[in-house]
Short mmCIF file of C-alpha atoms in Angstrom, two decimals:
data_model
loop_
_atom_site.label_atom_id
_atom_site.label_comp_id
_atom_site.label_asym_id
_atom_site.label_seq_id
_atom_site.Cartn_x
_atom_site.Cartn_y
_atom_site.Cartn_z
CA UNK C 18 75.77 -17.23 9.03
CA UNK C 19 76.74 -20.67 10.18
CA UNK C 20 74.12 -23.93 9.79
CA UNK C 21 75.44 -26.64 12.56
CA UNK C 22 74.74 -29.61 9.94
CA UNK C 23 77.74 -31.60 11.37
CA UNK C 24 80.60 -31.31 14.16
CA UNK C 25 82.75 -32.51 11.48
CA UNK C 26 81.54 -29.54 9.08
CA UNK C 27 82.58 -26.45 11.20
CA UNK C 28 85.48 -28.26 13.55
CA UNK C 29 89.04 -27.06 12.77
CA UNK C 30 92.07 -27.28 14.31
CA UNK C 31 94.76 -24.54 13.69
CA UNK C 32 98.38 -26.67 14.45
CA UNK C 33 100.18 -23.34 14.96
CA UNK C 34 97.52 -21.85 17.26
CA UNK C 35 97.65 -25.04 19.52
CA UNK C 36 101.63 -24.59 19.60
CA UNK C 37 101.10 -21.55 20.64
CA UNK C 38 99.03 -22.17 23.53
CA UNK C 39 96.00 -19.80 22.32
CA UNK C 40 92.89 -21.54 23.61
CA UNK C 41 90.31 -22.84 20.42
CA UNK C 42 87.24 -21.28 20.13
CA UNK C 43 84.31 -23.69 20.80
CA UNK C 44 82.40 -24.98 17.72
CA UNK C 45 79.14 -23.52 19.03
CA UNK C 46 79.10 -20.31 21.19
CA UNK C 47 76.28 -23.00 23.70
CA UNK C 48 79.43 -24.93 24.23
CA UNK C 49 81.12 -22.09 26.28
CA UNK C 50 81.43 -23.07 30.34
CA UNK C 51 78.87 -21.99 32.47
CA UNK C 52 79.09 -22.54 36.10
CA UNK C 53 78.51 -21.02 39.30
CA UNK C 54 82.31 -22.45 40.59
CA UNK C 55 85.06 -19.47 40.16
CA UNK C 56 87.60 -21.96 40.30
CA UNK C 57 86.03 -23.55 36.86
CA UNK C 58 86.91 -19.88 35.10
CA UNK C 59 90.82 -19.09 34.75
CA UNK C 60 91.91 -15.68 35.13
CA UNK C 61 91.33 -14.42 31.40
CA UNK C 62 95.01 -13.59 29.81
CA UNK C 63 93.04 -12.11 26.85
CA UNK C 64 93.51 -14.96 23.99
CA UNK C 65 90.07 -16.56 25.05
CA UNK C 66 87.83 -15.92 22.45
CA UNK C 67 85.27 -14.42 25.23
CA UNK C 68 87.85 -11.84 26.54
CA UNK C 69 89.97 -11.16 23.12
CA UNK C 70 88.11 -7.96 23.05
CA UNK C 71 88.77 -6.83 26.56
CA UNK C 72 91.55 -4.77 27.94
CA UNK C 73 91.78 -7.66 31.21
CA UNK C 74 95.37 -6.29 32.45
CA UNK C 75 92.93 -3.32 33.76
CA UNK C 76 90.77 -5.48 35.40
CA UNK C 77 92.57 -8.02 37.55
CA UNK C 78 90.86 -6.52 40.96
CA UNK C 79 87.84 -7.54 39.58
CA UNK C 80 88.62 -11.03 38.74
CA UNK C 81 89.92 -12.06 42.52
CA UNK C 82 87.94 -14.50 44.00
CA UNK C 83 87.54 -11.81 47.09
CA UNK C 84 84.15 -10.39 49.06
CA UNK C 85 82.89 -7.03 47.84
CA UNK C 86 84.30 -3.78 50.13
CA UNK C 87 82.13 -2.48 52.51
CA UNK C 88 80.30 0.61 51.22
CA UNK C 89 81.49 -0.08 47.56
CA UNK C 90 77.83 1.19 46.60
CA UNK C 91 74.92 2.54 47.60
CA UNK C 92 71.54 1.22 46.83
CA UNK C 93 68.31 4.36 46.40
CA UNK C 94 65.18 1.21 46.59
CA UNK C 95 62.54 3.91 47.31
CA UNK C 96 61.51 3.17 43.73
CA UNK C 97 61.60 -0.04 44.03
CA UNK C 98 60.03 -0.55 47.74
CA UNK C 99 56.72 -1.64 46.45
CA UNK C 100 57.77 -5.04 44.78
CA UNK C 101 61.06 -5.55 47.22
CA UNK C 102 60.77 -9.15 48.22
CA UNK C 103 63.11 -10.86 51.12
CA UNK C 104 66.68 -11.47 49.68
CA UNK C 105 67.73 -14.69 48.29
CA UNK C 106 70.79 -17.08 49.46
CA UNK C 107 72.52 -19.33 47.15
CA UNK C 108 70.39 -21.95 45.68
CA UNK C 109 67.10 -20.08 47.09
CA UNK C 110 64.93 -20.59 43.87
CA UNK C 111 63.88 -18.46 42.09
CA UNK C 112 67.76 -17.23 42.02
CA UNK C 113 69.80 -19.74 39.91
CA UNK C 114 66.66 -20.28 37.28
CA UNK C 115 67.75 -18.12 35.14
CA UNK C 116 71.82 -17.23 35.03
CA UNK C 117 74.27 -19.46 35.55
CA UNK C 118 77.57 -17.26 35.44
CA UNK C 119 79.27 -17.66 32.23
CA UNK C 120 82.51 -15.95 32.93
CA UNK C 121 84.93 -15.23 36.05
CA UNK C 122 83.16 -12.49 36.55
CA UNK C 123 79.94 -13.09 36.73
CA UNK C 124 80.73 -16.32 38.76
CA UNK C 125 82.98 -14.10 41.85
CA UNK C 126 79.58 -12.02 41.48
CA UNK C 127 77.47 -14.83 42.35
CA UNK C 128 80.10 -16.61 44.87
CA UNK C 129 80.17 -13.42 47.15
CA UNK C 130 76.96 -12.30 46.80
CA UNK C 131 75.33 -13.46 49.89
CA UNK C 132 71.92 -12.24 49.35
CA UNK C 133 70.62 -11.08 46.48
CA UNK C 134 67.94 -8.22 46.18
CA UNK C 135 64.94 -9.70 44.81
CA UNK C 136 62.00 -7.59 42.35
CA UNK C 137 59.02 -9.33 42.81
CA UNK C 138 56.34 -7.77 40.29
CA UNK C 139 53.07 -9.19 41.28
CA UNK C 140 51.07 -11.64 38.55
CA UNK C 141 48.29 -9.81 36.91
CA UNK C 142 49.10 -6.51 37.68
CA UNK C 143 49.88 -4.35 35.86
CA UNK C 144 52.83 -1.01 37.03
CA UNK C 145 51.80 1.86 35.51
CA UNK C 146 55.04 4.18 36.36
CA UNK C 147 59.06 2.58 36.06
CA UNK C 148 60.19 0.81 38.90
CA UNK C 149 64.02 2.83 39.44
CA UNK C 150 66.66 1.13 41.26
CA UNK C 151 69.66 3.45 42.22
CA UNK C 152 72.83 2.21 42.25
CA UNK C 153 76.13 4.46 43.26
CA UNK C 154 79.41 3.48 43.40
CA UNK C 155 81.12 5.57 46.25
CA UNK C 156 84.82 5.66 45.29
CA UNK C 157 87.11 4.51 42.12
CA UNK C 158 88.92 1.20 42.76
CA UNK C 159 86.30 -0.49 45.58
CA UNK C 160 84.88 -3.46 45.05
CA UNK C 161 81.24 -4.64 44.70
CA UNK C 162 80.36 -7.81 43.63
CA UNK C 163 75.95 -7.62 43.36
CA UNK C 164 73.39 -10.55 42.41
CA UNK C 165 69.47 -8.82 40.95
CA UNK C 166 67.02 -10.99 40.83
CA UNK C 167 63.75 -9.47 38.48
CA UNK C 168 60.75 -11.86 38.18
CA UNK C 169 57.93 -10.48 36.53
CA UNK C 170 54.28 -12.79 37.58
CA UNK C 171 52.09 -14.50 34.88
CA UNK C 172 50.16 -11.58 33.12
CA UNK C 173 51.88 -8.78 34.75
CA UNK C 174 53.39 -5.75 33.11
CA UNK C 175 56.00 -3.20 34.13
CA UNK C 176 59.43 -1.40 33.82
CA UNK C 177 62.23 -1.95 35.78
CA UNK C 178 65.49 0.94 35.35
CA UNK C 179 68.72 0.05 36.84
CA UNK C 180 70.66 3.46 37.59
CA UNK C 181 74.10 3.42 37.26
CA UNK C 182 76.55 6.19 38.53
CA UNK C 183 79.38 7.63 40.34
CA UNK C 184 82.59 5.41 40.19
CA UNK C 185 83.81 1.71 41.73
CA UNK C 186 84.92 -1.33 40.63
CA UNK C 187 81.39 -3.31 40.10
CA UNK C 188 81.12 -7.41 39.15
CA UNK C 189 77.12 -7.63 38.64
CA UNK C 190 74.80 -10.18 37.99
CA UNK C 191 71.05 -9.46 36.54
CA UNK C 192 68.59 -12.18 36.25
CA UNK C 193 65.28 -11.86 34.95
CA UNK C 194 62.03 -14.18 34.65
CA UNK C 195 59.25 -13.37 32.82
CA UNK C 196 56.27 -15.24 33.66
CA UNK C 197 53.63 -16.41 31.01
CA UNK C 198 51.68 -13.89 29.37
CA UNK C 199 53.78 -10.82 31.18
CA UNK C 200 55.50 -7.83 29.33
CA UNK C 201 58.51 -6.75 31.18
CA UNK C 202 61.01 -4.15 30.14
CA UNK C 203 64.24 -3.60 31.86
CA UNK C 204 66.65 -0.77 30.95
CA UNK C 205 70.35 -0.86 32.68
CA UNK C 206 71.65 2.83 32.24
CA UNK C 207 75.66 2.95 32.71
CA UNK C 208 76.37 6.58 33.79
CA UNK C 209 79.16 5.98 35.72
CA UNK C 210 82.24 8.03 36.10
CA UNK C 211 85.34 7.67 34.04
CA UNK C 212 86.95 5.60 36.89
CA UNK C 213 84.47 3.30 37.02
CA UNK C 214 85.13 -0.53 35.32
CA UNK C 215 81.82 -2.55 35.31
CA UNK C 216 81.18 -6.13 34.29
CA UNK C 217 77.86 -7.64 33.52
CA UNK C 218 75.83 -10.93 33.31
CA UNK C 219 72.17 -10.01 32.48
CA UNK C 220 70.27 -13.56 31.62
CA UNK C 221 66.55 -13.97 31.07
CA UNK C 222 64.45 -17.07 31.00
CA UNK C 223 61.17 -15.99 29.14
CA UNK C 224 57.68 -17.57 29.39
CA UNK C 225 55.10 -18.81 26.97
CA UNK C 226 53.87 -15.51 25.08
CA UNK C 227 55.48 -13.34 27.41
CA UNK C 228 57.26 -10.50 25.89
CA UNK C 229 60.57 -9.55 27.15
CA UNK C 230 62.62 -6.09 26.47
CA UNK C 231 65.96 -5.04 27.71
CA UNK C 232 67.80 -1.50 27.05
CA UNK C 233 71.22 -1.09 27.42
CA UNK C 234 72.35 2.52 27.39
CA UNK C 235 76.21 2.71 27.95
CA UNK C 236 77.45 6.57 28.31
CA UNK C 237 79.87 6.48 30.96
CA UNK C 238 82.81 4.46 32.29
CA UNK C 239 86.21 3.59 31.99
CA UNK C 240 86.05 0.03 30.85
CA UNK C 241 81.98 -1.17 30.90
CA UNK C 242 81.24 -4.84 29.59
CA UNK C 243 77.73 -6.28 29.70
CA UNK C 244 76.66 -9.50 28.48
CA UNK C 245 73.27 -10.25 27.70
CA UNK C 246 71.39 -13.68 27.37
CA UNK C 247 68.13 -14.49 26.67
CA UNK C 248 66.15 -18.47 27.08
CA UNK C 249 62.73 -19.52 26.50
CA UNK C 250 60.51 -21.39 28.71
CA UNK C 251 57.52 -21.89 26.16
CA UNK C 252 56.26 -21.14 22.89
CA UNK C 253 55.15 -17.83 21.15
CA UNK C 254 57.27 -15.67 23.25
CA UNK C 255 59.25 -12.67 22.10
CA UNK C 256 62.13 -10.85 22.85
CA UNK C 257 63.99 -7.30 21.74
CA UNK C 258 67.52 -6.35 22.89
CA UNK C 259 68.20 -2.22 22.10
CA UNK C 260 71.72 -0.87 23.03
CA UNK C 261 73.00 2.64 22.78
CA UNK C 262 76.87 3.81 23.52
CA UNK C 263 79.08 6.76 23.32
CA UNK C 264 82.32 6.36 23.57
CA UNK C 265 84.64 9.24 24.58
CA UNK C 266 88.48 9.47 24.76
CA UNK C 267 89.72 6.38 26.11
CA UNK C 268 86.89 4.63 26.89
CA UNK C 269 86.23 0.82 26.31
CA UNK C 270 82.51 -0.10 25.89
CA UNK C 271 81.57 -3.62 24.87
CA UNK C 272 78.49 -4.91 24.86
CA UNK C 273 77.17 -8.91 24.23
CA UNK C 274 74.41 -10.48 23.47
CA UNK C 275 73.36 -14.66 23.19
CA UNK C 276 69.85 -15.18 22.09
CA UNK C 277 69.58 -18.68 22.41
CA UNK C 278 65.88 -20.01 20.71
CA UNK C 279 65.08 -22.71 23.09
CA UNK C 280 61.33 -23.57 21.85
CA UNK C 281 59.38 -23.46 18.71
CA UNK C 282 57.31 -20.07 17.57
CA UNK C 283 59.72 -17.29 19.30
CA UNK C 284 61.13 -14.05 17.98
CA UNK C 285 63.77 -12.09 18.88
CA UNK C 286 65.36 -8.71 17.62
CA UNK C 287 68.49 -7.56 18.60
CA UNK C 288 69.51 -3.61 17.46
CA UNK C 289 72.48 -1.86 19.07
CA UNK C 290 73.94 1.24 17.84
CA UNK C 291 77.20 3.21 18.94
CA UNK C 292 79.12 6.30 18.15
CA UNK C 293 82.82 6.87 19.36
CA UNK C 294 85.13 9.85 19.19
CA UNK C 295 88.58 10.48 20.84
CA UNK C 296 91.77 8.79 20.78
CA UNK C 297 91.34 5.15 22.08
CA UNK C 298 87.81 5.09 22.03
CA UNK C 299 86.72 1.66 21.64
CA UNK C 300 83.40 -0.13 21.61
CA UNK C 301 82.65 -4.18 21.33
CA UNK C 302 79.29 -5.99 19.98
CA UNK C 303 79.53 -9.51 19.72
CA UNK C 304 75.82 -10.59 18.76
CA UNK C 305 75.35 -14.74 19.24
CA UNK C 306 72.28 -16.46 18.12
CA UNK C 307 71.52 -19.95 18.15
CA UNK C 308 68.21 -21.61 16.58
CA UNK C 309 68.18 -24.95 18.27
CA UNK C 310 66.97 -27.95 16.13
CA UNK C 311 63.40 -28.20 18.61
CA UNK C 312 62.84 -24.31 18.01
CA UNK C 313 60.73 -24.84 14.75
CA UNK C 314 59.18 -21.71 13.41
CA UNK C 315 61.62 -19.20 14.92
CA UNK C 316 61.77 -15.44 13.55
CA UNK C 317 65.09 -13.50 14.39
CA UNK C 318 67.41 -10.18 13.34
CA UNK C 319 70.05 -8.72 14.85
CA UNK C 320 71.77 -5.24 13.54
CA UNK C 321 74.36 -3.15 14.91
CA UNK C 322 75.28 -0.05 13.31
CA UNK C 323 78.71 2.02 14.81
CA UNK C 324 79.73 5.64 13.83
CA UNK C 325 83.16 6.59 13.92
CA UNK C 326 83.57 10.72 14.69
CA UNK C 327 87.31 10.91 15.35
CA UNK C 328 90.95 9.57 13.95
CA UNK C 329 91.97 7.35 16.84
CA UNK C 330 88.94 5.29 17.57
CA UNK C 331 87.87 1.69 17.26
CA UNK C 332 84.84 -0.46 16.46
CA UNK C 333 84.41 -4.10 16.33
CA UNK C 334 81.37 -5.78 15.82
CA UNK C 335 81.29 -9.80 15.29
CA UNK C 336 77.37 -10.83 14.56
CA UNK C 337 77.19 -15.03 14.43
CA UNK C 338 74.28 -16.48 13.60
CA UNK C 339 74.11 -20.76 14.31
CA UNK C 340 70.82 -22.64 12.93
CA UNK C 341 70.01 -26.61 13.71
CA UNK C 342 66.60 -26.57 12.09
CA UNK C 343 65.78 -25.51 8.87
CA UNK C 344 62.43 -25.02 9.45
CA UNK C 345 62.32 -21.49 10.35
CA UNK C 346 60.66 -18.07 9.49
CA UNK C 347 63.36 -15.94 9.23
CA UNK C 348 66.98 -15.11 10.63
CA UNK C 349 69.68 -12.77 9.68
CA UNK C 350 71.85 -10.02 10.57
CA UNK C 351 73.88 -7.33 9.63
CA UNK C 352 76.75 -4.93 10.39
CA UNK C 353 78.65 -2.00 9.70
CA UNK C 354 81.51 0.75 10.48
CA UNK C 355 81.86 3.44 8.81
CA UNK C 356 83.09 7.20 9.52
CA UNK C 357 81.05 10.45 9.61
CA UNK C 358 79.62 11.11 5.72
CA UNK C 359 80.89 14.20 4.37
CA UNK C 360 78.62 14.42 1.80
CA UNK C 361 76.02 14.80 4.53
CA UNK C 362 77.80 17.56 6.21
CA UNK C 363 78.34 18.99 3.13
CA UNK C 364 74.41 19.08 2.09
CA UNK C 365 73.54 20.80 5.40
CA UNK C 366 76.10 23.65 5.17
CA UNK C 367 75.06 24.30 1.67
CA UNK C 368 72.01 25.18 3.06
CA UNK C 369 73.18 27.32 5.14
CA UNK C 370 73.82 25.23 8.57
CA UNK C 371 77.20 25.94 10.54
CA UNK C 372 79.56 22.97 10.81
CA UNK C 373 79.33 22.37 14.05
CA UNK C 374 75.36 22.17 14.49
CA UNK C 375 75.25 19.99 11.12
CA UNK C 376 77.45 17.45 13.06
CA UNK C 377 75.44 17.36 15.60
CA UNK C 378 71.85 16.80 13.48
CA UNK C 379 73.91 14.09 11.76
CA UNK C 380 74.73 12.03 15.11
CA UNK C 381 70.62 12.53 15.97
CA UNK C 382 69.79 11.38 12.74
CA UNK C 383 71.69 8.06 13.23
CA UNK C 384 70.75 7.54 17.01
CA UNK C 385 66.81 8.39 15.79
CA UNK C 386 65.52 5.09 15.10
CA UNK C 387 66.29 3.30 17.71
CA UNK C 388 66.26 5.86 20.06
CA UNK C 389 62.51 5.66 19.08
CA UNK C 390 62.17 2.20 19.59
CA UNK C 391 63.44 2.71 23.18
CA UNK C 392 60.09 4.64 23.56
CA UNK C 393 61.10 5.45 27.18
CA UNK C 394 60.17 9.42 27.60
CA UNK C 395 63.12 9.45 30.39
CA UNK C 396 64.96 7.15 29.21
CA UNK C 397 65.42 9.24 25.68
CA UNK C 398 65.96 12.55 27.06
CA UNK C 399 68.89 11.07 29.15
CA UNK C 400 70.20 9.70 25.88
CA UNK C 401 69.58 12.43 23.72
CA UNK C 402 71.17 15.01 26.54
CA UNK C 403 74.40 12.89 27.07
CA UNK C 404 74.52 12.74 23.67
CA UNK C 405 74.65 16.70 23.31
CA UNK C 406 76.67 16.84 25.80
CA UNK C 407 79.63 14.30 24.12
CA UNK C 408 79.30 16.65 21.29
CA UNK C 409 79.70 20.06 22.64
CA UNK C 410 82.75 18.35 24.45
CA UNK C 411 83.93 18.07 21.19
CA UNK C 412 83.57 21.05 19.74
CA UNK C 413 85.56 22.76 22.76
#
C-alpha cells in the first residue's frame, strides 16, 4: 500500500534506468496520459510500465493508426434492438463522458471508430431478461477497431452481455454511464478463438447511489488484454469488478483494473481469479486504486487469487493501492500464486476419488466463490462448462 503524503516521499529516480532509456514509471498510476490523439501514444516497445506485461511484438497490426477492415466482425443486435439508440460521432455527448483512451490502443479504437453503437436503457425501467450483444470476428489477422457506448437512465436496472467469439484482430472501446439511483451489470465474455488478439478499454463514470457491476470472463484467445476503469459522479455509489480466466497452452490473458474514488461515501470491490495450465500460459492482473484526498469515507478491497496446474506457466499479479485522505473506512488488498495442493489431491483419493476427477473438484472448489458472486445462471454454466472442458483437454 502506498499513502501519497508528498511528491517528494514516493519520487525516485533510478540513474542507470534513465541511461538506459527505460521510460520511469509515473508517481501515481492518475498521472498516466490519457487522450483521444494516437499520435500522443508511442508505439509500446514493451519497457513502459503499462505494456511491460504484454507480448507487443505480436501486436503491431493492432497498434497502426489504420481504419478497421471491412467485415472484420459481425454484430447479432437482436438482443439488443430494444434499447439501440442512433450511433454517435466523435464528440456526440454522451460518447467521450466517460473514456478517454488511455493507451494506443484504445485511442486508434476511438480515432477510427466513426460511429459508435449506442445502449440506451431507459430511466426508471427496469429489464427483466440480459440485454446480449453478439460480436464475431470473421477471420484471424483482420482488423476491427469498435467504440460501445452503455448508458443506463436514473433508476433503471438491467444486464448488458457482450459476446465474444470466432477470431480477428479487435481494438475495442466500452464506455458505460450509470445514471443516479440505477443498477447496471455488464459482463464482457472473451470466447474467441486461439487466433484471436483483443485489446480493451472498458471505463465507467458512476452516479450518486447507483450501483455498478462488471464481469470479465476471459476463456479464449491468443493474446486478450482488457483494462477496466471505474469514476464517480456522486456520493454513496458502489462498484464490484469480478474476473475469471483460463489460460491454456500459450495463451496470454491480462486483465486491469483502475478504481479511481472520485467522491466521498463510495465502495468498490475488485475480485479476479485465474487458473493456467500448459507451457507458456500466462495471465496479467494489475489492480490500481486511488482514494483521492475529496473521497472521505471511502470503503475498498481488491483480491486476486491465480492457480498454477502445469510446469511451464506464468502468473503475475501487481495490486497498488494509493490513498490522499486518511479519513477512510477501509482499503486493502491481497494476492497470491501458488500451484495445485497436493495434500488436497491426496485427501480426495484417500477417499476413494480417481486422480483425475479429484483435480477437477479441486479447480471448482477454487473458481466457487466467485463464480457465485457472478450470480449470472448463463453466465456460470458457460464458465463452469469451459472450465470442464480445459480440464478434460488435459487429461487427454
Amino acid at each position: 500500500m502506498t499513502s501519497l503524503l508528498t511528491p517528494e516521499a514516493t519520487t525516485h529516480t533510478d540513474p542507470a534506468a534513465v541511461a538506459s532509456g527505460a521510460v520511469i514509471p509515473d508517481t501515481s498510476r492518475a498521472e498516466r496520459t490519457t487522450s483521444f490523439d494516437v499520435a500522443d501514444f508511442p508505439v509500446p516497445n514493451g519497457r513502459e510500465e503499462e505494456w511491460r506485461f504484454t507480448p507487443v511484438d505480436r501486436l503491431s497490426a493492432l497498434f497502426a493508426d489504420k481504419d478497421s477492415d471491412r467485415g472484420a466482425l459481425q454484430l447479432d443486435l437482436d438482443g439488443v434492438r430494444s434499447v439501440l439508440a442512433e450511433p454517435l460521432a466523435p464528440g456526440e455527448a454522451p460518447r467521450g463522458t466517460a473514456l478517454v483512451p488511455g493507451d494506443r490502443s484504445a485511442a486508434v479504437a476511438h480515432a477510427h471508430s466513426p460511429k459508435a453503437l449506442y445502449l440506451k436503457l431507459a430511466a426508471e425501467q427496469e429489464y427483466a431478461e440480459p440485454l446480449r450483444l453478439g460480436i464475431h470476428g470473421t477471420a484471424a489477422g483482420a482488423r476491427s477497431n469498435g467504440h460501445v457506448v452503455i448508458e443506463a437512465g436514473a433508476q433503471s436496472k438491467g444486464m448488458v452481455i457482450l459476446d465474444h467469439t470466432g477470431a480477428a484482430d479487435v481494438n475495442a472501446n466500452v464506455e458505460v454511464i450509470v445514471g443516479d439511483g440505477a443498477n447496471l451489470t455488464v459482463v464482457s465474455l472473451q470466447r474467441w478463438d486461439d487466433e484471436a488478439n483483443h485489446l480493451s478499454q472498458h471505463d465507467a463514470l458512476v452516479g450518486r447511489d447507483a450501483s455498478y457491476r462488471h464481469i470479465a470472463v476471459s476463456l479464449g484467445g491468443g493474446i486478450v488484454r482488457m483494462n477496466a476503469g471505474v469514476r464517480y459522479a456522486g456520493p454513496g455509489a458502489e462498484a464490484t469488478l469480478l474476473g475469471v480466466y483460463f489460460a491454456d497452452k500459450g495463451q496470454h490473458l491480462e486483465h486491469r483494473s483502475f478504481i479511481d474514488h472520485t467522491a466521498p461515501r463510495c465502495t468498490s470491490l475488485v475480485t479476479y481469479k485465474g487458473a493456467l495450465q500448459g507451457d507458456s500460459a500466462h495471465t496479467v492482473w494489475v489492480g490500481d486504486v486511488l482514494i483521492r484526498a475529496e473521497a472521505q469515507g471511502t470503503q475498498t478491497y481488491e483480491l486476486n487469487r491465480n492457480l498454477v496446474l502445469t510446469d511451464g506457466a506464468r502468473a503475475d499479479s501487481v495490486p497498488n493501492l494509493e490513498i490522499e485522505t486518511g479519513d477512510i473506512e477501509g482499503a486493502g488488498h491481497a494476492s497470491s500464486t501458488g500451484r495445485f495442493d497436493d495434500e488436497q489431491l491426496f485427501y480426495l483419493q484417500a477417499r476413494g476419488i480417481p486422480e483425475e476427477q479429484a483435480r477437477r473438484l479441486v479447480v471448482r472448489g477454487f473458481f466457487a466463490d466467485i463464480v457465485a458472486k457472478i450470480g449470472v445462471p448463463e453466465v456460470v454454466d458457460t464458465v463452469m462448462t469451459a472450465i470442464e472442458d480445459e480440464l478434460r483437454q488435459a487429461g487427454e
